[in-house]
Each structure stands twice: as C-alpha cells, then as structure tokens.
Amino acid sequence: GAVVSQHPSRVICKSGTSVKIECRSLDFQATTMFWYRQFPKQSLMLMATSNEGSKATYEQGVEKDKFLINHASLTLSTLTVTSAHPEDSSFYICSALQGIDGYTFGSGTRLTVV
Amino acid sequence: ELKVEQNPLFLSMQEGKNYTIYCNYSTTSDRLYWYRQDPGKSLESLFVLLSNGAVKQEGRLMASLDTKARLSTLHITAAVHDLSATYFCAEETSGSRLTFGEGTQLTVNP
C-alpha cells in the first residue's frame, strides 16, 4: 500500500533553534499533504494543509511564521518549527490523501524542546 | 462548529467480551474514518465508511455508518488483549480536512 515516510522520528533541540521535519510519499504523488500536532493524551489537531507549488493553508490559531511549510515537489513536504520553545514539544504527524482509499499517515515525529 | 464526539473515552473490558464505541459528528459529511493508535506510534487506518448504511468488518472489529443520525459505531467482538489501543474516528469535511474525535482508550484485560 501507499507509504508516507516521515523523518526524523525523534528530535531533541534547544530552545530558540529550528527543526525541520520531512514527509515523503514513496510510491505515489501527493499534491496535498496535511500536518497535525498531537499533545500527550489528546487527539490530533490539523495545523495546516500543504499544497504542492503553492502556499500552505493554516488553521486558525496556527502561526504561519513559526511553522513554515514547504511543498516543493509532488513527493516531499517539510515542516520547519522555527525558534522552538518548550511549549512546541509535541508529536507531529503528516498525512497524504490516497484517493478513495483514504489517508496515509507518516510515522510521526516526537519533538522535545529543552 | 465542527465537532466529533466519541464515547466512551475510556473503556476497560475483559477478554472475550463485546463492546461498542460510538462516534457522533456534526456535519453532513458522508465519509467517516476509524483509526487505531498504539502508544508512541502514528495512526493505522482501520476503516473508511463512504455512504449511509455502510458496514465494514475486519477480524474482531466492525464499523458502521448512519449518515442520517450522524453516527458511526465501532463494534468489538470477543475482545483480545492485542486490541488494546486508542481508537479515533474522524470526519472528512470540505477541502479534505479531517476532524478527529477525542479518542477512546481501550484496555482489554486478560
């Protein structure tokens, strides 16, 4: 089946630094990818929709300048958390729509900001 | 406001028993998803329900969709320990956006 590869799986960074998370669709072209954030014991919240070749669409309350999304090709979307702070520590998950089969999710990235 | 409500949020059951998780959603979406999440892991797709009256079964899990009642159910038959996980339903709305329920944390005890 369709696979979305997400890296890194875990990252620890210092407060004030930036972290880039990559999601690649391995055997299909993903014109649209979605980025979610999940805090411990909570549900997934959609942060933004990433469209290949155009600007991302952010959900209300998500800072565009802090969470930079780039979708430069049909198989790669990146999320950069800029000037990370401890409150940004979370589990970040990407997904891509696979037509009628639904959504395929990446394996997630556990970000810890110290 | 889009809202997807699951109940129960916590479910502890014994092996061999049956139980149902309910998912109420707020819009007229006809597409409903069920996912499983193990601790520290991402989501695993279980079912995609595309139309009113849809019923899908995989092993000990069966999902159904009633679009008129805006209700989906995930029924567990003869639970086993391996089914312990958190289960999410999600409604798809315009723009291919998924709105997730709060999740149901299922624990199956021997």
PDB file of C-alpha atoms in Angstrom:
ATOM      1  CA  GLY A   1       0.000   0.000   0.000  1.00  0.00           C
ATOM      2  CA  ALA A   2       0.851   3.661  -0.049  1.00  0.00           C
ATOM      3  CA  VAL A   3       3.629   4.752   2.275  1.00  0.00           C
ATOM      4  CA  VAL A   4       4.437   8.151   3.692  1.00  0.00           C
ATOM      5  CA  SER A   5       7.929   8.275   5.133  1.00  0.00           C
ATOM      6  CA  GLN A   6       8.458  10.803   7.917  1.00  0.00           C
ATOM      7  CA  HIS A   7      11.816  11.841   9.400  1.00  0.00           C
ATOM      8  CA  PRO A   8      13.169  12.221  11.948  1.00  0.00           C
ATOM      9  CA  SER A   9      11.174  10.012  14.296  1.00  0.00           C
ATOM     10  CA  ARG A  10      12.564  11.778  17.342  1.00  0.00           C
ATOM     11  CA  VAL A  11      14.376  15.048  17.795  1.00  0.00           C
ATOM     12  CA  ILE A  12      15.556  16.970  20.815  1.00  0.00           C
ATOM     13  CA  CYS A  13      16.532  20.575  20.271  1.00  0.00           C
ATOM     14  CA  LYS A  14      17.477  23.563  22.326  1.00  0.00           C
ATOM     15  CA  SER A  15      15.043  26.367  22.880  1.00  0.00           C
ATOM     16  CA  GLY A  16      15.393  29.025  20.186  1.00  0.00           C
ATOM     17  CA  THR A  17      16.654  26.716  17.464  1.00  0.00           C
ATOM     18  CA  SER A  18      14.785  25.482  14.391  1.00  0.00           C
ATOM     19  CA  VAL A  19      13.838  21.947  13.478  1.00  0.00           C
ATOM     20  CA  LYS A  20      12.855  20.581  10.091  1.00  0.00           C
ATOM     21  CA  ILE A  21      10.564  17.568   9.672  1.00  0.00           C
ATOM     22  CA  GLU A  22      10.262  15.835   6.298  1.00  0.00           C
ATOM     23  CA  CYS A  23       7.471  13.785   4.832  1.00  0.00           C
ATOM     24  CA  ARG A  24       7.874  11.887   1.601  1.00  0.00           C
ATOM     25  CA  SER A  25       5.298   9.937  -0.347  1.00  0.00           C
ATOM     26  CA  LEU A  26       7.234   6.900  -1.507  1.00  0.00           C
ATOM     27  CA  ASP A  27       5.140   5.305  -4.206  1.00  0.00           C
ATOM     28  CA  PHE A  28       2.610   7.921  -5.160  1.00  0.00           C
ATOM     29  CA  GLN A  29       2.374  11.611  -5.847  1.00  0.00           C
ATOM     30  CA  ALA A  30       0.862  13.686  -3.098  1.00  0.00           C
ATOM     31  CA  THR A  31      -0.323  17.050  -4.339  1.00  0.00           C
ATOM     32  CA  THR A  32      -1.713  17.716  -0.894  1.00  0.00           C
ATOM     33  CA  MET A  33      -0.300  16.816   2.488  1.00  0.00           C
ATOM     34  CA  PHE A  34      -1.624  17.574   5.930  1.00  0.00           C
ATOM     35  CA  TRP A  35       0.268  18.371   9.110  1.00  0.00           C
ATOM     36  CA  TYR A  36      -1.123  17.500  12.521  1.00  0.00           C
ATOM     37  CA  ARG A  37       0.022  18.058  16.059  1.00  0.00           C
ATOM     38  CA  GLN A  38      -0.854  15.782  18.944  1.00  0.00           C
ATOM     39  CA  PHE A  39      -0.200  16.611  22.587  1.00  0.00           C
ATOM     40  CA  PRO A  40       0.010  13.752  25.112  1.00  0.00           C
ATOM     41  CA  LYS A  41      -3.305  12.020  25.771  1.00  0.00           C
ATOM     42  CA  GLN A  42      -5.052  14.286  23.281  1.00  0.00           C
ATOM     43  CA  SER A  43      -6.446  13.985  19.810  1.00  0.00           C
ATOM     44  CA  LEU A  44      -4.870  15.116  16.558  1.00  0.00           C
ATOM     45  CA  MET A  45      -5.314  18.732  15.578  1.00  0.00           C
ATOM     46  CA  LEU A  46      -4.861  19.820  11.987  1.00  0.00           C
ATOM     47  CA  MET A  47      -2.243  22.545  11.749  1.00  0.00           C
ATOM     48  CA  ALA A  48      -2.065  23.183   8.027  1.00  0.00           C
ATOM     49  CA  THR A  49      -2.723  21.839   4.568  1.00  0.00           C
ATOM     50  CA  SER A  50       0.300  21.764   2.313  1.00  0.00           C
ATOM     51  CA  ASN A  51      -0.232  22.141  -1.431  1.00  0.00           C
ATOM     52  CA  GLU A  52       2.453  21.375  -3.975  1.00  0.00           C
ATOM     53  CA  GLY A  53       3.683  24.521  -5.657  1.00  0.00           C
ATOM     54  CA  SER A  54       1.589  26.932  -3.632  1.00  0.00           C
ATOM     55  CA  LYS A  55       1.304  28.390  -0.180  1.00  0.00           C
ATOM     56  CA  ALA A  56       0.088  26.276   2.682  1.00  0.00           C
ATOM     57  CA  THR A  57      -3.282  26.865   4.263  1.00  0.00           C
ATOM     58  CA  TYR A  58      -3.044  27.241   8.023  1.00  0.00           C
ATOM     59  CA  GLU A  59      -5.745  26.522  10.538  1.00  0.00           C
ATOM     60  CA  GLN A  60      -6.956  29.259  12.800  1.00  0.00           C
ATOM     61  CA  GLY A  61      -4.573  29.912  15.649  1.00  0.00           C
ATOM     62  CA  VAL A  62      -1.532  28.347  13.988  1.00  0.00           C
ATOM     63  CA  GLU A  63       1.312  30.801  13.483  1.00  0.00           C
ATOM     64  CA  LYS A  64       2.453  30.817   9.865  1.00  0.00           C
ATOM     65  CA  ASP A  65       5.802  32.371  10.667  1.00  0.00           C
ATOM     66  CA  LYS A  66       6.559  29.833  13.331  1.00  0.00           C
ATOM     67  CA  PHE A  67       5.521  26.698  11.456  1.00  0.00           C
ATOM     68  CA  LEU A  68       6.948  27.021   7.971  1.00  0.00           C
ATOM     69  CA  ILE A  69       5.620  24.570   5.425  1.00  0.00           C
ATOM     70  CA  ASN A  70       7.188  23.891   2.069  1.00  0.00           C
ATOM     71  CA  HIS A  71       5.803  21.534  -0.549  1.00  0.00           C
ATOM     72  CA  ALA A  72       8.216  21.988  -3.414  1.00  0.00           C
ATOM     73  CA  SER A  73       7.623  18.664  -5.142  1.00  0.00           C
ATOM     74  CA  LEU A  74       4.873  16.100  -5.544  1.00  0.00           C
ATOM     75  CA  THR A  75       6.583  13.750  -3.105  1.00  0.00           C
ATOM     76  CA  LEU A  76       8.024  15.984  -0.410  1.00  0.00           C
ATOM     77  CA  SER A  77       6.557  18.301   2.183  1.00  0.00           C
ATOM     78  CA  THR A  78       8.527  19.817   5.042  1.00  0.00           C
ATOM     79  CA  LEU A  79       7.522  21.442   8.299  1.00  0.00           C
ATOM     80  CA  THR A  80      10.048  23.702   9.992  1.00  0.00           C
ATOM     81  CA  VAL A  81       9.425  24.707  13.570  1.00  0.00           C
ATOM     82  CA  THR A  82      11.275  27.995  13.924  1.00  0.00           C
ATOM     83  CA  SER A  83      12.583  29.391  17.203  1.00  0.00           C
ATOM     84  CA  ALA A  84      11.247  26.386  19.040  1.00  0.00           C
ATOM     85  CA  HIS A  85      10.146  26.685  22.638  1.00  0.00           C
ATOM     86  CA  PRO A  86       9.255  24.007  25.191  1.00  0.00           C
ATOM     87  CA  GLU A  87       5.544  24.526  24.534  1.00  0.00           C
ATOM     88  CA  ASP A  88       6.163  23.370  20.943  1.00  0.00           C
ATOM     89  CA  SER A  89       7.137  19.955  22.249  1.00  0.00           C
ATOM     90  CA  SER A  90       4.623  17.580  20.726  1.00  0.00           C
ATOM     91  CA  PHE A  91       4.066  14.694  18.338  1.00  0.00           C
ATOM     92  CA  TYR A  92       3.871  15.928  14.750  1.00  0.00           C
ATOM     93  CA  ILE A  93       2.258  13.728  12.105  1.00  0.00           C
ATOM     94  CA  CYS A  94       1.876  14.241   8.383  1.00  0.00           C
ATOM     95  CA  SER A  95      -0.599  12.571   6.078  1.00  0.00           C
ATOM     96  CA  ALA A  96      -1.492  12.405   2.417  1.00  0.00           C
ATOM     97  CA  LEU A  97      -4.769  11.643   0.711  1.00  0.00           C
ATOM     98  CA  GLN A  98      -4.762   8.460  -1.310  1.00  0.00           C
ATOM     99  CA  GLY A  99      -7.990   8.943  -3.195  1.00  0.00           C
ATOM    100  CA  ILE A 100     -10.851   6.640  -2.296  1.00  0.00           C
ATOM    101  CA  ASP A 101      -8.580   4.612  -0.033  1.00  0.00           C
ATOM    102  CA  GLY A 102      -8.359   7.467   2.388  1.00  0.00           C
ATOM    103  CA  TYR A 103      -5.404   8.965   4.141  1.00  0.00           C
ATOM    104  CA  THR A 104      -1.961   7.551   4.740  1.00  0.00           C
ATOM    105  CA  PHE A 105      -0.125   8.803   7.796  1.00  0.00           C
ATOM    106  CA  GLY A 106       3.565   9.222   8.400  1.00  0.00           C
ATOM    107  CA  SER A 107       5.125   7.535  11.397  1.00  0.00           C
ATOM    108  CA  GLY A 108       5.258  10.775  13.359  1.00  0.00           C
ATOM    109  CA  THR A 109       7.996  12.939  14.860  1.00  0.00           C
ATOM    110  CA  ARG A 110       8.393  13.340  18.603  1.00  0.00           C
ATOM    111  CA  LEU A 111       9.788  16.830  19.163  1.00  0.00           C
ATOM    112  CA  THR A 112      11.210  17.732  22.552  1.00  0.00           C
ATOM    113  CA  VAL A 113      12.422  21.271  23.100  1.00  0.00           C
ATOM    114  CA  VAL A 114      14.703  21.730  26.102  1.00  0.00           C
TER     115      VAL A 114
ATOM    116  CA  GLU B   1     -18.536  24.477  14.765  1.00  0.00           C
ATOM    117  CA  LEU B   2     -17.280  21.136  13.604  1.00  0.00           C
ATOM    118  CA  LYS B   3     -17.418  18.615  16.367  1.00  0.00           C
ATOM    119  CA  VAL B   4     -16.773  14.902  16.558  1.00  0.00           C
ATOM    120  CA  GLU B   5     -17.658  13.254  19.835  1.00  0.00           C
ATOM    121  CA  GLN B   6     -16.675   9.786  20.886  1.00  0.00           C
ATOM    122  CA  ASN B   7     -17.875   7.777  23.791  1.00  0.00           C
ATOM    123  CA  PRO B   8     -16.755   6.292  25.915  1.00  0.00           C
ATOM    124  CA  LEU B   9     -13.374   7.997  26.197  1.00  0.00           C
ATOM    125  CA  PHE B  10     -12.013   5.218  28.368  1.00  0.00           C
ATOM    126  CA  LEU B  11     -13.019   1.606  28.111  1.00  0.00           C
ATOM    127  CA  SER B  12     -11.710  -1.255  30.167  1.00  0.00           C
ATOM    128  CA  MET B  13     -13.031  -4.634  29.216  1.00  0.00           C
ATOM    129  CA  GLN B  14     -12.300  -8.277  29.729  1.00  0.00           C
ATOM    130  CA  GLU B  15     -11.115 -10.587  27.042  1.00  0.00           C
ATOM    131  CA  GLY B  16     -13.938 -12.339  25.290  1.00  0.00           C
ATOM    132  CA  LYS B  17     -16.466  -9.571  25.843  1.00  0.00           C
ATOM    133  CA  ASN B  18     -18.201  -7.409  23.253  1.00  0.00           C
ATOM    134  CA  TYR B  19     -18.487  -3.665  23.260  1.00  0.00           C
ATOM    135  CA  THR B  20     -19.305  -0.701  21.025  1.00  0.00           C
ATOM    136  CA  ILE B  21     -17.616   2.669  20.646  1.00  0.00           C
ATOM    137  CA  TYR B  22     -19.833   5.488  19.403  1.00  0.00           C
ATOM    138  CA  CYS B  23     -18.881   8.420  17.236  1.00  0.00           C
ATOM    139  CA  ASN B  24     -21.245  11.352  16.701  1.00  0.00           C
ATOM    140  CA  TYR B  25     -20.354  14.010  14.180  1.00  0.00           C
ATOM    141  CA  SER B  26     -21.820  17.373  13.443  1.00  0.00           C
ATOM    142  CA  THR B  27     -21.910  17.976   9.706  1.00  0.00           C
ATOM    143  CA  THR B  28     -23.480  16.316   6.719  1.00  0.00           C
ATOM    144  CA  SER B  29     -20.267  14.615   5.720  1.00  0.00           C
ATOM    145  CA  ASP B  30     -20.755  11.173   4.234  1.00  0.00           C
ATOM    146  CA  ARG B  31     -17.219   9.996   4.812  1.00  0.00           C
ATOM    147  CA  LEU B  32     -16.087   8.693   8.154  1.00  0.00           C
ATOM    148  CA  TYR B  33     -12.803   7.087   9.158  1.00  0.00           C
ATOM    149  CA  TRP B  34     -11.668   4.903  12.010  1.00  0.00           C
ATOM    150  CA  TYR B  35      -8.050   4.710  13.118  1.00  0.00           C
ATOM    151  CA  ARG B  36      -6.059   2.857  15.710  1.00  0.00           C
ATOM    152  CA  GLN B  37      -3.110   4.374  17.572  1.00  0.00           C
ATOM    153  CA  ASP B  38      -0.711   2.432  19.744  1.00  0.00           C
ATOM    154  CA  PRO B  39       1.290   4.324  22.393  1.00  0.00           C
ATOM    155  CA  GLY B  40       4.064   6.395  20.852  1.00  0.00           C
ATOM    156  CA  LYS B  41       3.007   5.444  17.336  1.00  0.00           C
ATOM    157  CA  SER B  42       1.218   7.073  14.460  1.00  0.00           C
ATOM    158  CA  LEU B  43      -2.216   6.192  13.134  1.00  0.00           C
ATOM    159  CA  GLU B  44      -3.160   2.938  11.491  1.00  0.00           C
ATOM    160  CA  SER B  45      -6.135   3.059   9.172  1.00  0.00           C
ATOM    161  CA  LEU B  46      -8.916   0.641  10.100  1.00  0.00           C
ATOM    162  CA  PHE B  47     -11.987   1.571   8.078  1.00  0.00           C
ATOM    163  CA  VAL B  48     -13.241   4.093   5.552  1.00  0.00           C
ATOM    164  CA  LEU B  49     -17.020   4.404   5.516  1.00  0.00           C
ATOM    165  CA  LEU B  50     -18.272   6.137   2.415  1.00  0.00           C
ATOM    166  CA  SER B  51     -22.050   6.012   2.419  1.00  0.00           C
ATOM    167  CA  ASN B  52     -25.110   5.682   4.580  1.00  0.00           C
ATOM    168  CA  GLY B  53     -25.601   2.157   5.810  1.00  0.00           C
ATOM    169  CA  ALA B  54     -22.008   1.172   5.099  1.00  0.00           C
ATOM    170  CA  VAL B  55     -20.742  -1.686   7.204  1.00  0.00           C
ATOM    171  CA  LYS B  56     -17.206  -2.998   7.161  1.00  0.00           C
ATOM    172  CA  GLN B  57     -15.614  -5.778   9.125  1.00  0.00           C
ATOM    173  CA  GLU B  58     -12.042  -6.806   9.740  1.00  0.00           C
ATOM    174  CA  GLY B  59     -11.373  -9.540  12.231  1.00  0.00           C
ATOM    175  CA  ARG B  60     -12.976  -8.695  15.558  1.00  0.00           C
ATOM    176  CA  LEU B  61     -13.802  -5.129  14.546  1.00  0.00           C
ATOM    177  CA  MET B  62     -16.873  -3.970  12.676  1.00  0.00           C
ATOM    178  CA  ALA B  63     -17.701  -0.392  11.764  1.00  0.00           C
ATOM    179  CA  SER B  64     -20.966   1.084  10.553  1.00  0.00           C
ATOM    180  CA  LEU B  65     -22.226   4.445   9.399  1.00  0.00           C
ATOM    181  CA  ASP B  66     -25.633   6.095   9.730  1.00  0.00           C
ATOM    182  CA  THR B  67     -25.423   9.450   7.987  1.00  0.00           C
ATOM    183  CA  LYS B  68     -28.972  10.426   8.910  1.00  0.00           C
ATOM    184  CA  ALA B  69     -28.214  10.075  12.591  1.00  0.00           C
ATOM    185  CA  ARG B  70     -24.645  11.342  12.047  1.00  0.00           C
ATOM    186  CA  LEU B  71     -23.443   8.331  13.958  1.00  0.00           C
ATOM    187  CA  SER B  72     -20.777   5.761  13.397  1.00  0.00           C
ATOM    188  CA  THR B  73     -20.066   2.773  15.587  1.00  0.00           C
ATOM    189  CA  LEU B  74     -17.047   0.537  16.068  1.00  0.00           C
ATOM    190  CA  HIS B  75     -18.074  -2.811  17.476  1.00  0.00           C
ATOM    191  CA  ILE B  76     -15.594  -5.103  19.136  1.00  0.00           C
ATOM    192  CA  THR B  77     -16.398  -8.780  19.245  1.00  0.00           C
ATOM    193  CA  ALA B  78     -14.770 -11.182  21.702  1.00  0.00           C
ATOM    194  CA  ALA B  79     -12.018  -8.750  22.617  1.00  0.00           C
ATOM    195  CA  VAL B  80      -8.425  -9.878  22.928  1.00  0.00           C
ATOM    196  CA  HIS B  81      -5.506  -8.153  24.619  1.00  0.00           C
ATOM    197  CA  ASP B  82      -3.942  -7.193  21.283  1.00  0.00           C
ATOM    198  CA  LEU B  83      -6.844  -4.830  20.640  1.00  0.00           C
ATOM    199  CA  SER B  84      -5.699  -2.566  23.480  1.00  0.00           C
ATOM    200  CA  ALA B  85      -5.026   0.829  21.875  1.00  0.00           C
ATOM    201  CA  THR B  86      -6.616   4.220  21.352  1.00  0.00           C
ATOM    202  CA  TYR B  87      -9.263   4.366  18.646  1.00  0.00           C
ATOM    203  CA  PHE B  88     -10.148   7.543  16.811  1.00  0.00           C
ATOM    204  CA  CYS B  89     -12.973   8.321  14.478  1.00  0.00           C
ATOM    205  CA  ALA B  90     -12.568  11.206  12.069  1.00  0.00           C
ATOM    206  CA  GLU B  91     -14.971  13.057   9.853  1.00  0.00           C
ATOM    207  CA  GLU B  92     -13.885  14.341   6.476  1.00  0.00           C
ATOM    208  CA  THR B  93     -15.169  17.775   5.573  1.00  0.00           C
ATOM    209  CA  SER B  94     -14.688  20.129   2.670  1.00  0.00           C
ATOM    210  CA  GLY B  95     -11.147  20.579   1.479  1.00  0.00           C
ATOM    211  CA  SER B  96     -10.292  17.052   2.586  1.00  0.00           C
ATOM    212  CA  ARG B  97      -9.933  18.185   6.164  1.00  0.00           C
ATOM    213  CA  LEU B  98     -10.182  15.574   8.879  1.00  0.00           C
ATOM    214  CA  THR B  99     -11.716  16.441  12.221  1.00  0.00           C
ATOM    215  CA  PHE B 100     -10.884  13.841  14.838  1.00  0.00           C
ATOM    216  CA  GLY B 101     -12.834  12.703  17.832  1.00  0.00           C
ATOM    217  CA  GLU B 102     -11.222  12.777  21.251  1.00  0.00           C
ATOM    218  CA  GLY B 103     -10.239   9.127  21.028  1.00  0.00           C
ATOM    219  CA  THR B 104     -11.295   6.087  23.021  1.00  0.00           C
ATOM    220  CA  GLN B 105      -8.584   4.454  25.080  1.00  0.00           C
ATOM    221  CA  LEU B 106      -9.350   0.756  25.118  1.00  0.00           C
ATOM    222  CA  THR B 107      -7.766  -1.627  27.593  1.00  0.00           C
ATOM    223  CA  VAL B 108      -8.510  -5.317  27.265  1.00  0.00           C
ATOM    224  CA  ASN B 109      -7.710  -7.236  30.400  1.00  0.00           C
ATOM    225  CA  PRO B 110      -6.891 -10.942  30.461  1.00  0.00           C
TER     226      PRO B 110
END
